[in-house]
Amino acid sequence: MRLGLVLSEVGQGLRRNLSMVVSVVLVTFISLTFVGTAILLQSQITQMKTYWFDRAQVAVYFCTDFTTAGSCDQQAATDDQIAAVEAQLQSATLAPFIDAYYFEDQELAFQNFQDQFAGNAIASLVTPELMTEAFWVNLVDPEQSQILSDALAGLAGVESVVDQRSYLDQIFAILNASSLTAVGIAALMLVAAALLIATTIRLSAFSRRRELGIMRLVGASNRFIQTPFVLEGVVAALLGSLLAGGAVIAIVHFFVQGYLTQTLPGTSFVTVNDALIVAPVLLVAGGLLAAIASNVAISRYLRV
Amino acid sequence: MIRFDEVTKVYRGNARPALNAVDLEILAGEFVFLVGASGSGKSSFLRLVLKEERPTSGQIHVLGQDLGRISSRKVPYFRRNLGVVFQDFRLLPNKTVFDNVAFTLQVIGKSKGFIHEAVPDALATVGLDGKGGRFPHELSGGEQQRVAIARAVVNKPSILLADEPTGNLDPATSDGIMTLLQRINANGTTVVMATHDVGIVDRLQRRVVELVGGRIVRDERGGSYTQAVPLVREQSFGPAEVTP
């Protein structure tokens, strides 16, 4: 009986305020889509970080006839110098930190370069003499590359010790920035959504102020008075959240799985399963946001 | 039933109190007229009884409860014991007469069965049998006020507060409303009515409480609108003068 009455009040309120309700639906839809995208982007970044950082190597580059950096003086590293570095890598101090290493001589480097830039004009300009020889080292703990560069950077014939993660860091910094931007936009949109919900509920309460006045006069409980309004906000926000959940799933299904995975095979991307976890989070977030916003908005009509 | 102890009400931004140290006791089953000019504090009195306002100082007891001690969460339950009628009826224009009366019971959670018994009863009490399906705008002023009274008494309140219920009605219609209010009073409901209507107060000869500038200047059983007992007023040029 009371439930029916409350629900009919909700329906009335939604119909009476249709245009405002539509705008609430749209704003929650957009803002929660941003929230969902930001969450997925974060999990994508984490996934890629674990994948790439595990594979990141430390390169010990040797001098060539053309380099002047480090301790080089346009003099290629001698075999003795290379052997000295290898001895260091096998020494008791460094060995425990090293998982594996291999030597890339000019021929091998040239081969890799040709593979990497196949079809590119630069491939035909490069000769093996131009290539840099290097030790490629896999560390037990990729975080500890500093030890290697401390031990080897000053040795004769070594041009530089480079941790590949420093390149990755730049990429991840860009990805992180875009994910933070999405979070920022999402936060702003959520504020807008909360204010819009509050305004809508206030408008709805204003258009029903006669009923509210009589309800208070005859002793309707506060909970009874506020429930229809809170539900009104929650229903509108849930509609928006459903759309946002659908949009996030669609983005993952059609864009990430359908396009990115085809274009960039070999990289692991977030899956529809991840999106299916995010969607309920959005629903709960939307519902909570609306419940709190409408509760605050309606409370002024309940002051005794 | 209703007791005011030294109640003063000062509204913000207004130096002069709306009610000034009012002491008053209204007993169960009484019919009390509150008279006085506009702004004398009649409406403030009713609002304080309803706990729509809290007094600036003093204590109010209604139905044995100290209003200062009722938590705001309990106020709705307290109000279910009071019925209220206004000069401007305050009906819901988009609901039928039946629904207007039923609304009161719906929002305090009464069952459908109870509502279908109580509402026709209340409508019969106020003489609106068979008009339950009408809308307020299809009714005359007097009939609308009867709907409002039906709404106020449908939950069988112990106290009925009426704020100038005949203020918008012609004398003949007003008489009908007063007959109705007397009948409700005779059934045991305490009635407190704020009014300007000299004719009604004089004819009914009930207890009259007169307010001037927020103070009670007269409290007379079986009184009329103009005071029968001489009232002493201070004059600037003399010690005191008796006004007729």
mmCIF file of N, CA, C and O in Angstrom, chain B residues 157-233:
data_model
loop_
_atom_site.group_PDB
_atom_site.id
_atom_site.type_symbol
_atom_site.label_atom_id
_atom_site.label_comp_id
_atom_site.label_asym_id
_atom_site.label_seq_id
_atom_site.Cartn_x
_atom_site.Cartn_y
_atom_site.Cartn_z
ATOM 1 N N PRO B 157 -8.508 13.453 15.673
ATOM 2 C CA PRO B 157 -7.517 14.109 16.524
ATOM 3 C C PRO B 157 -8.135 14.558 17.850
ATOM 4 O O PRO B 157 -9.353 14.743 17.935
ATOM 5 N N SER B 158 -7.297 14.741 18.869
ATOM 6 C CA SER B 158 -7.804 15.222 20.157
ATOM 7 C C SER B 158 -8.009 16.726 20.124
ATOM 8 O O SER B 158 -8.803 17.269 20.885
ATOM 9 N N ILE B 159 -7.244 17.388 19.277
ATOM 10 C CA ILE B 159 -7.316 18.853 19.219
ATOM 11 C C ILE B 159 -7.509 19.290 17.765
ATOM 12 O O ILE B 159 -6.857 18.770 16.865
ATOM 13 N N LEU B 160 -8.436 20.234 17.559
ATOM 14 C CA LEU B 160 -8.604 20.812 16.228
ATOM 15 C C LEU B 160 -8.225 22.290 16.310
ATOM 16 O O LEU B 160 -8.792 23.039 17.105
ATOM 17 N N LEU B 161 -7.234 22.684 15.516
ATOM 18 C CA LEU B 161 -6.832 24.081 15.465
ATOM 19 C C LEU B 161 -7.412 24.689 14.195
ATOM 20 O O LEU B 161 -7.299 24.109 13.114
ATOM 21 N N ALA B 162 -8.054 25.840 14.334
ATOM 22 C CA ALA B 162 -8.654 26.470 13.155
ATOM 23 C C ALA B 162 -8.191 27.917 13.091
ATOM 24 O O ALA B 162 -8.383 28.684 14.028
ATOM 25 N N ASP B 163 -7.527 28.260 11.980
ATOM 26 C CA ASP B 163 -7.001 29.617 11.832
ATOM 27 C C ASP B 163 -7.931 30.392 10.891
ATOM 28 O O ASP B 163 -7.834 30.261 9.683
ATOM 29 N N GLU B 164 -8.812 31.174 11.484
ATOM 30 C CA GLU B 164 -9.808 31.948 10.725
ATOM 31 C C GLU B 164 -10.513 31.103 9.674
ATOM 32 O O GLU B 164 -10.497 31.438 8.483
ATOM 33 N N PRO B 165 -11.166 30.046 10.079
ATOM 34 C CA PRO B 165 -11.766 29.124 9.098
ATOM 35 C C PRO B 165 -12.928 29.764 8.338
ATOM 36 O O PRO B 165 -13.282 29.280 7.262
ATOM 37 N N THR B 166 -13.505 30.822 8.876
ATOM 38 C CA THR B 166 -14.642 31.449 8.189
ATOM 39 C C THR B 166 -14.229 32.751 7.525
ATOM 40 O O THR B 166 -15.062 33.486 7.013
ATOM 41 N N GLY B 167 -12.924 33.006 7.502
ATOM 42 C CA GLY B 167 -12.446 34.296 7.005
ATOM 43 C C GLY B 167 -12.807 34.563 5.556
ATOM 44 O O GLY B 167 -12.976 35.716 5.155
ATOM 45 N N ASN B 168 -12.947 33.511 4.749
ATOM 46 C CA ASN B 168 -13.245 33.694 3.329
ATOM 47 C C ASN B 168 -14.701 33.403 2.990
ATOM 48 O O ASN B 168 -15.042 33.289 1.820
ATOM 49 N N LEU B 169 -15.538 33.243 4.019
ATOM 50 C CA LEU B 169 -16.897 32.753 3.748
ATOM 51 C C LEU B 169 -17.945 33.792 4.141
ATOM 52 O O LEU B 169 -17.731 34.621 5.027
ATOM 53 N N ASP B 170 -19.103 33.717 3.466
ATOM 54 C CA ASP B 170 -20.188 34.641 3.805
ATOM 55 C C ASP B 170 -20.847 34.202 5.111
ATOM 56 O O ASP B 170 -20.660 33.067 5.545
ATOM 57 N N PRO B 171 -21.618 35.089 5.755
ATOM 58 C CA PRO B 171 -22.148 34.791 7.101
ATOM 59 C C PRO B 171 -22.975 33.505 7.155
ATOM 60 O O PRO B 171 -22.791 32.710 8.074
ATOM 61 N N ALA B 172 -23.829 33.279 6.171
ATOM 62 C CA ALA B 172 -24.693 32.086 6.226
ATOM 63 C C ALA B 172 -23.835 30.822 6.158
ATOM 64 O O ALA B 172 -24.026 29.881 6.942
ATOM 65 N N THR B 173 -22.866 30.818 5.244
ATOM 66 C CA THR B 173 -21.974 29.660 5.117
ATOM 67 C C THR B 173 -21.157 29.481 6.380
ATOM 68 O O THR B 173 -20.932 28.370 6.855
ATOM 69 N N SER B 174 -20.706 30.621 6.945
ATOM 70 C CA SER B 174 -19.921 30.565 8.181
ATOM 71 C C SER B 174 -20.710 29.884 9.284
ATOM 72 O O SER B 174 -20.161 29.072 10.042
ATOM 73 N N ASP B 175 -21.985 30.201 9.370
ATOM 74 C CA ASP B 175 -22.818 29.587 10.403
ATOM 75 C C ASP B 175 -22.808 28.076 10.274
ATOM 76 O O ASP B 175 -22.706 27.350 11.263
ATOM 77 N N GLY B 176 -22.902 27.620 9.025
ATOM 78 C CA GLY B 176 -22.870 26.170 8.790
ATOM 79 C C GLY B 176 -21.567 25.564 9.290
ATOM 80 O O GLY B 176 -21.563 24.518 9.949
ATOM 81 N N ILE B 177 -20.478 26.255 8.985
ATOM 82 C CA ILE B 177 -19.166 25.752 9.425
ATOM 83 C C ILE B 177 -19.094 25.727 10.944
ATOM 84 O O ILE B 177 -18.594 24.775 11.552
ATOM 85 N N MET B 178 -19.625 26.781 11.587
ATOM 86 C CA MET B 178 -19.555 26.841 13.050
ATOM 87 C C MET B 178 -20.391 25.737 13.685
ATOM 88 O O MET B 178 -19.986 25.144 14.685
ATOM 89 N N THR B 179 -21.554 25.471 13.092
ATOM 90 C CA THR B 179 -22.394 24.372 13.601
ATOM 91 C C THR B 179 -21.589 23.069 13.556
ATOM 92 O O THR B 179 -21.597 22.279 14.513
ATOM 93 N N LEU B 180 -20.900 22.913 12.438
ATOM 94 C CA LEU B 180 -20.077 21.717 12.265
ATOM 95 C C LEU B 180 -18.976 21.643 13.326
ATOM 96 O O LEU B 180 -18.768 20.601 13.964
ATOM 97 N N LEU B 181 -18.274 22.764 13.534
ATOM 98 C CA LEU B 181 -17.190 22.773 14.520
ATOM 99 C C LEU B 181 -17.737 22.496 15.917
ATOM 100 O O LEU B 181 -17.097 21.811 16.724
ATOM 101 N N GLN B 182 -18.931 23.023 16.219
ATOM 102 C CA GLN B 182 -19.510 22.770 17.540
ATOM 103 C C GLN B 182 -19.842 21.297 17.708
ATOM 104 O O GLN B 182 -19.687 20.727 18.789
ATOM 105 N N ARG B 183 -20.325 20.693 16.613
ATOM 106 C CA ARG B 183 -20.657 19.269 16.688
ATOM 107 C C ARG B 183 -19.383 18.447 16.936
ATOM 108 O O ARG B 183 -19.379 17.522 17.744
ATOM 109 N N ILE B 184 -18.306 18.832 16.247
ATOM 110 C CA ILE B 184 -17.032 18.123 16.448
ATOM 111 C C ILE B 184 -16.572 18.293 17.891
ATOM 112 O O ILE B 184 -16.108 17.352 18.543
ATOM 113 N N ASN B 185 -16.754 19.500 18.422
ATOM 114 C CA ASN B 185 -16.377 19.776 19.804
ATOM 115 C C ASN B 185 -17.235 18.956 20.778
ATOM 116 O O ASN B 185 -16.736 18.400 21.759
ATOM 117 N N ALA B 186 -18.511 18.845 20.450
ATOM 118 C CA ALA B 186 -19.418 18.100 21.323
ATOM 119 C C ALA B 186 -19.035 16.622 21.367
ATOM 120 O O ALA B 186 -19.314 15.923 22.335
ATOM 121 N N ASN B 187 -18.377 16.148 20.318
ATOM 122 C CA ASN B 187 -17.928 14.753 20.303
ATOM 123 C C ASN B 187 -16.619 14.553 21.051
ATOM 124 O O ASN B 187 -16.027 13.476 20.993
ATOM 125 N N GLY B 188 -16.116 15.616 21.700
ATOM 126 C CA GLY B 188 -14.968 15.446 22.579
ATOM 127 C C GLY B 188 -13.674 16.060 22.079
ATOM 128 O O GLY B 188 -12.651 15.994 22.766
ATOM 129 N N THR B 189 -13.693 16.625 20.890
ATOM 130 C CA THR B 189 -12.453 17.222 20.374
ATOM 131 C C THR B 189 -12.316 18.650 20.899
ATOM 132 O O THR B 189 -13.271 19.434 20.845
ATOM 133 N N THR B 190 -11.146 18.963 21.423
ATOM 134 C CA THR B 190 -10.876 20.326 21.859
ATOM 135 C C THR B 190 -10.693 21.198 20.618
ATOM 136 O O THR B 190 -9.966 20.817 19.709
ATOM 137 N N VAL B 191 -11.390 22.344 20.583
ATOM 138 C CA VAL B 191 -11.288 23.202 19.399
ATOM 139 C C VAL B 191 -10.700 24.548 19.808
ATOM 140 O O VAL B 191 -11.167 25.177 20.754
ATOM 141 N N VAL B 192 -9.644 24.962 19.116
ATOM 142 C CA VAL B 192 -9.076 26.300 19.313
ATOM 143 C C VAL B 192 -9.196 27.024 17.989
ATOM 144 O O VAL B 192 -8.663 26.586 16.976
ATOM 145 N N MET B 193 -9.944 28.135 17.993
ATOM 146 C CA MET B 193 -10.217 28.817 16.729
ATOM 147 C C MET B 193 -9.800 30.271 16.832
ATOM 148 O O MET B 193 -10.261 31.010 17.683
ATOM 149 N N ALA B 194 -8.910 30.674 15.929
ATOM 150 C CA ALA B 194 -8.528 32.076 15.847
ATOM 151 C C ALA B 194 -9.497 32.744 14.876
ATOM 152 O O ALA B 194 -9.765 32.200 13.808
ATOM 153 N N THR B 195 -10.064 33.882 15.252
ATOM 154 C CA THR B 195 -11.055 34.513 14.372
ATOM 155 C C THR B 195 -11.140 36.018 14.570
ATOM 156 O O THR B 195 -10.757 36.560 15.600
ATOM 157 N N HIS B 196 -11.665 36.656 13.531
ATOM 158 C CA HIS B 196 -12.003 38.084 13.571
ATOM 159 C C HIS B 196 -13.502 38.274 13.635
ATOM 160 O O HIS B 196 -13.979 39.393 13.716
ATOM 161 N N ASP B 197 -14.252 37.176 13.505
ATOM 162 C CA ASP B 197 -15.682 37.276 13.232
ATOM 163 C C ASP B 197 -16.469 37.601 14.511
ATOM 164 O O ASP B 197 -16.699 36.741 15.359
ATOM 165 N N VAL B 198 -16.857 38.871 14.644
ATOM 166 C CA VAL B 198 -17.532 39.333 15.850
ATOM 167 C C VAL B 198 -18.841 38.572 16.072
ATOM 168 O O VAL B 198 -19.113 38.062 17.165
ATOM 169 N N GLY B 199 -19.625 38.439 14.999
ATOM 170 C CA GLY B 199 -20.955 37.830 15.113
ATOM 171 C C GLY B 199 -20.873 36.428 15.666
ATOM 172 O O GLY B 199 -21.637 36.056 16.578
ATOM 173 N N ILE B 200 -19.942 35.656 15.146
ATOM 174 C CA ILE B 200 -19.829 34.262 15.571
ATOM 175 C C ILE B 200 -19.457 34.168 17.042
ATOM 176 O O ILE B 200 -20.083 33.447 17.822
ATOM 177 N N VAL B 201 -18.451 34.946 17.445
ATOM 178 C CA VAL B 201 -17.991 34.874 18.840
ATOM 179 C C VAL B 201 -19.102 35.289 19.784
ATOM 180 O O VAL B 201 -19.351 34.642 20.802
ATOM 181 N N ASP B 202 -19.797 36.357 19.426
ATOM 182 C CA ASP B 202 -20.875 36.857 20.290
ATOM 183 C C ASP B 202 -22.005 35.839 20.426
ATOM 184 O O ASP B 202 -22.556 35.641 21.493
ATOM 185 N N ARG B 203 -22.316 35.172 19.329
ATOM 186 C CA ARG B 203 -23.457 34.265 19.355
ATOM 187 C C ARG B 203 -23.137 32.986 20.125
ATOM 188 O O ARG B 203 -23.972 32.457 20.827
ATOM 189 N N LEU B 204 -21.933 32.474 19.963
ATOM 190 C CA LEU B 204 -21.638 31.162 20.549
ATOM 191 C C LEU B 204 -21.387 31.203 22.057
ATOM 192 O O LEU B 204 -21.573 30.222 22.742
ATOM 193 N N GLN B 205 -20.971 32.365 22.562
ATOM 194 C CA GLN B 205 -20.757 32.514 23.995
ATOM 195 C C GLN B 205 -19.862 31.419 24.570
ATOM 196 O O GLN B 205 -20.227 30.689 25.489
ATOM 197 N N ARG B 206 -18.669 31.285 23.956
ATOM 198 C CA ARG B 206 -17.702 30.303 24.455
ATOM 199 C C ARG B 206 -16.573 31.041 25.148
ATOM 200 O O ARG B 206 -16.605 32.274 25.272
ATOM 201 N N ARG B 207 -15.551 30.299 25.552
ATOM 202 C CA ARG B 207 -14.404 30.944 26.175
ATOM 203 C C ARG B 207 -13.682 31.806 25.131
ATOM 204 O O ARG B 207 -13.452 31.366 24.007
ATOM 205 N N VAL B 208 -13.365 33.020 25.508
ATOM 206 C CA VAL B 208 -12.696 33.934 24.583
ATOM 207 C C VAL B 208 -11.366 34.372 25.183
ATOM 208 O O VAL B 208 -11.298 34.805 26.325
ATOM 209 N N VAL B 209 -10.291 34.210 24.402
ATOM 210 C CA VAL B 209 -8.977 34.692 24.821
ATOM 211 C C VAL B 209 -8.592 35.810 23.865
ATOM 212 O O VAL B 209 -8.507 35.592 22.659
ATOM 213 N N GLU B 210 -8.406 37.007 24.392
ATOM 214 C CA GLU B 210 -8.086 38.128 23.524
ATOM 215 C C GLU B 210 -6.611 38.477 23.645
ATOM 216 O O GLU B 210 -6.064 38.600 24.739
ATOM 217 N N LEU B 211 -5.974 38.609 22.489
ATOM 218 C CA LEU B 211 -4.557 38.969 22.441
ATOM 219 C C LEU B 211 -4.418 40.381 21.895
ATOM 220 O O LEU B 211 -5.074 40.748 20.925
ATOM 221 N N VAL B 212 -3.570 41.167 22.560
ATOM 222 C CA VAL B 212 -3.213 42.472 22.020
ATOM 223 C C VAL B 212 -1.691 42.569 22.076
ATOM 224 O O VAL B 212 -1.095 42.441 23.152
ATOM 225 N N GLY B 213 -1.075 42.738 20.925
ATOM 226 C CA GLY B 213 0.385 42.878 20.865
ATOM 227 C C GLY B 213 1.118 41.731 21.526
ATOM 228 O O GLY B 213 2.157 41.912 22.151
ATOM 229 N N GLY B 214 0.549 40.525 21.404
ATOM 230 C CA GLY B 214 1.259 39.361 21.924
ATOM 231 C C GLY B 214 0.986 39.066 23.393
ATOM 232 O O GLY B 214 1.522 38.117 23.942
ATOM 233 N N ARG B 215 0.164 39.889 24.031
ATOM 234 C CA ARG B 215 -0.176 39.628 25.434
ATOM 235 C C ARG B 215 -1.639 39.244 25.543
ATOM 236 O O ARG B 215 -2.478 39.737 24.785
ATOM 237 N N ILE B 216 -1.939 38.395 26.515
ATOM 238 C CA ILE B 216 -3.345 38.071 26.770
ATOM 239 C C ILE B 216 -3.923 39.203 27.617
ATOM 240 O O ILE B 216 -3.422 39.488 28.706
ATOM 241 N N VAL B 217 -4.943 39.870 27.074
ATOM 242 C CA VAL B 217 -5.532 40.961 27.847
ATOM 243 C C VAL B 217 -6.880 40.548 28.421
ATOM 244 O O VAL B 217 -7.464 41.259 29.232
ATOM 245 N N ARG B 218 -7.374 39.403 27.980
ATOM 246 C CA ARG B 218 -8.688 38.985 28.475
ATOM 247 C C ARG B 218 -8.802 37.492 28.295
ATOM 248 O O ARG B 218 -8.371 36.950 27.286
ATOM 249 N N ASP B 219 -9.337 36.820 29.289
ATOM 250 C CA ASP B 219 -9.596 35.388 29.183
ATOM 251 C C ASP B 219 -10.899 35.151 29.915
ATOM 252 O O ASP B 219 -10.966 35.182 31.138
ATOM 253 N N GLU B 220 -11.959 34.954 29.112
ATOM 254 C CA GLU B 220 -13.284 35.034 29.685
ATOM 255 C C GLU B 220 -14.122 33.849 29.233
ATOM 256 O O GLU B 220 -14.139 33.522 28.048
ATOM 257 N N ARG B 221 -14.735 33.176 30.176
ATOM 258 C CA ARG B 221 -15.625 32.086 29.791
ATOM 259 C C ARG B 221 -16.991 32.645 29.418
ATOM 260 O O ARG B 221 -17.477 33.564 30.064
ATOM 261 N N GLY B 222 -17.596 32.119 28.380
ATOM 262 C CA GLY B 222 -18.902 32.614 27.944
ATOM 263 C C GLY B 222 -18.828 34.051 27.479
ATOM 264 O O GLY B 222 -19.753 34.835 27.655
ATOM 265 N N GLY B 223 -17.697 34.466 26.911
ATOM 266 C CA GLY B 223 -17.498 35.856 26.566
ATOM 267 C C GLY B 223 -17.969 36.199 25.161
ATOM 268 O O GLY B 223 -18.445 35.344 24.411
ATOM 269 N N SER B 224 -17.864 37.459 24.837
ATOM 270 C CA SER B 224 -18.169 37.908 23.491
ATOM 271 C C SER B 224 -16.934 38.592 22.916
ATOM 272 O O SER B 224 -15.923 38.729 23.599
ATOM 273 N N TYR B 225 -17.045 39.031 21.644
ATOM 274 C CA TYR B 225 -15.860 39.565 20.978
ATOM 275 C C TYR B 225 -15.368 40.828 21.665
ATOM 276 O O TYR B 225 -14.192 41.013 21.900
ATOM 277 N N THR B 226 -16.322 41.727 21.965
ATOM 278 C CA THR B 226 -15.944 42.926 22.713
ATOM 279 C C THR B 226 -16.124 42.618 24.181
ATOM 280 O O THR B 226 -17.053 41.915 24.574
ATOM 281 N N GLN B 227 -15.203 43.133 24.996
ATOM 282 C CA GLN B 227 -15.169 42.679 26.368
ATOM 283 C C GLN B 227 -16.358 43.166 27.179
ATOM 284 O O GLN B 227 -16.740 44.322 27.096
ATOM 285 N N ALA B 228 -16.966 42.235 27.955
ATOM 286 C CA ALA B 228 -18.041 42.592 28.854
ATOM 287 C C ALA B 228 -17.457 43.150 30.143
ATOM 288 O O ALA B 228 -17.985 44.095 30.730
ATOM 289 N N VAL B 229 -16.326 42.558 30.553
ATOM 290 C CA VAL B 229 -15.659 43.049 31.755
ATOM 291 C C VAL B 229 -14.828 44.264 31.364
ATOM 292 O O VAL B 229 -14.117 44.226 30.358
ATOM 293 N N PRO B 230 -14.928 45.362 32.112
ATOM 294 C CA PRO B 230 -14.149 46.545 31.744
ATOM 295 C C PRO B 230 -12.655 46.237 31.722
ATOM 296 O O PRO B 230 -12.157 45.487 32.535
ATOM 297 N N LEU B 231 -12.003 46.827 30.750
ATOM 298 C CA LEU B 231 -10.576 46.603 30.587
ATOM 299 C C LEU B 231 -9.832 47.854 30.992
ATOM 300 O O LEU B 231 -10.163 48.952 30.579
ATOM 301 N N VAL B 232 -8.846 47.700 31.842
ATOM 302 C CA VAL B 232 -8.079 48.843 32.313
ATOM 303 C C VAL B 232 -6.926 49.082 31.355
ATOM 304 O O VAL B 232 -6.124 48.193 31.095
ATOM 305 N N ARG B 233 -6.863 50.272 30.792
ATOM 306 C CA ARG B 233 -5.761 50.623 29.895
ATOM 307 C C ARG B 233 -5.010 51.812 30.445
ATOM 308 O O ARG B 233 -5.601 52.741 30.976
#
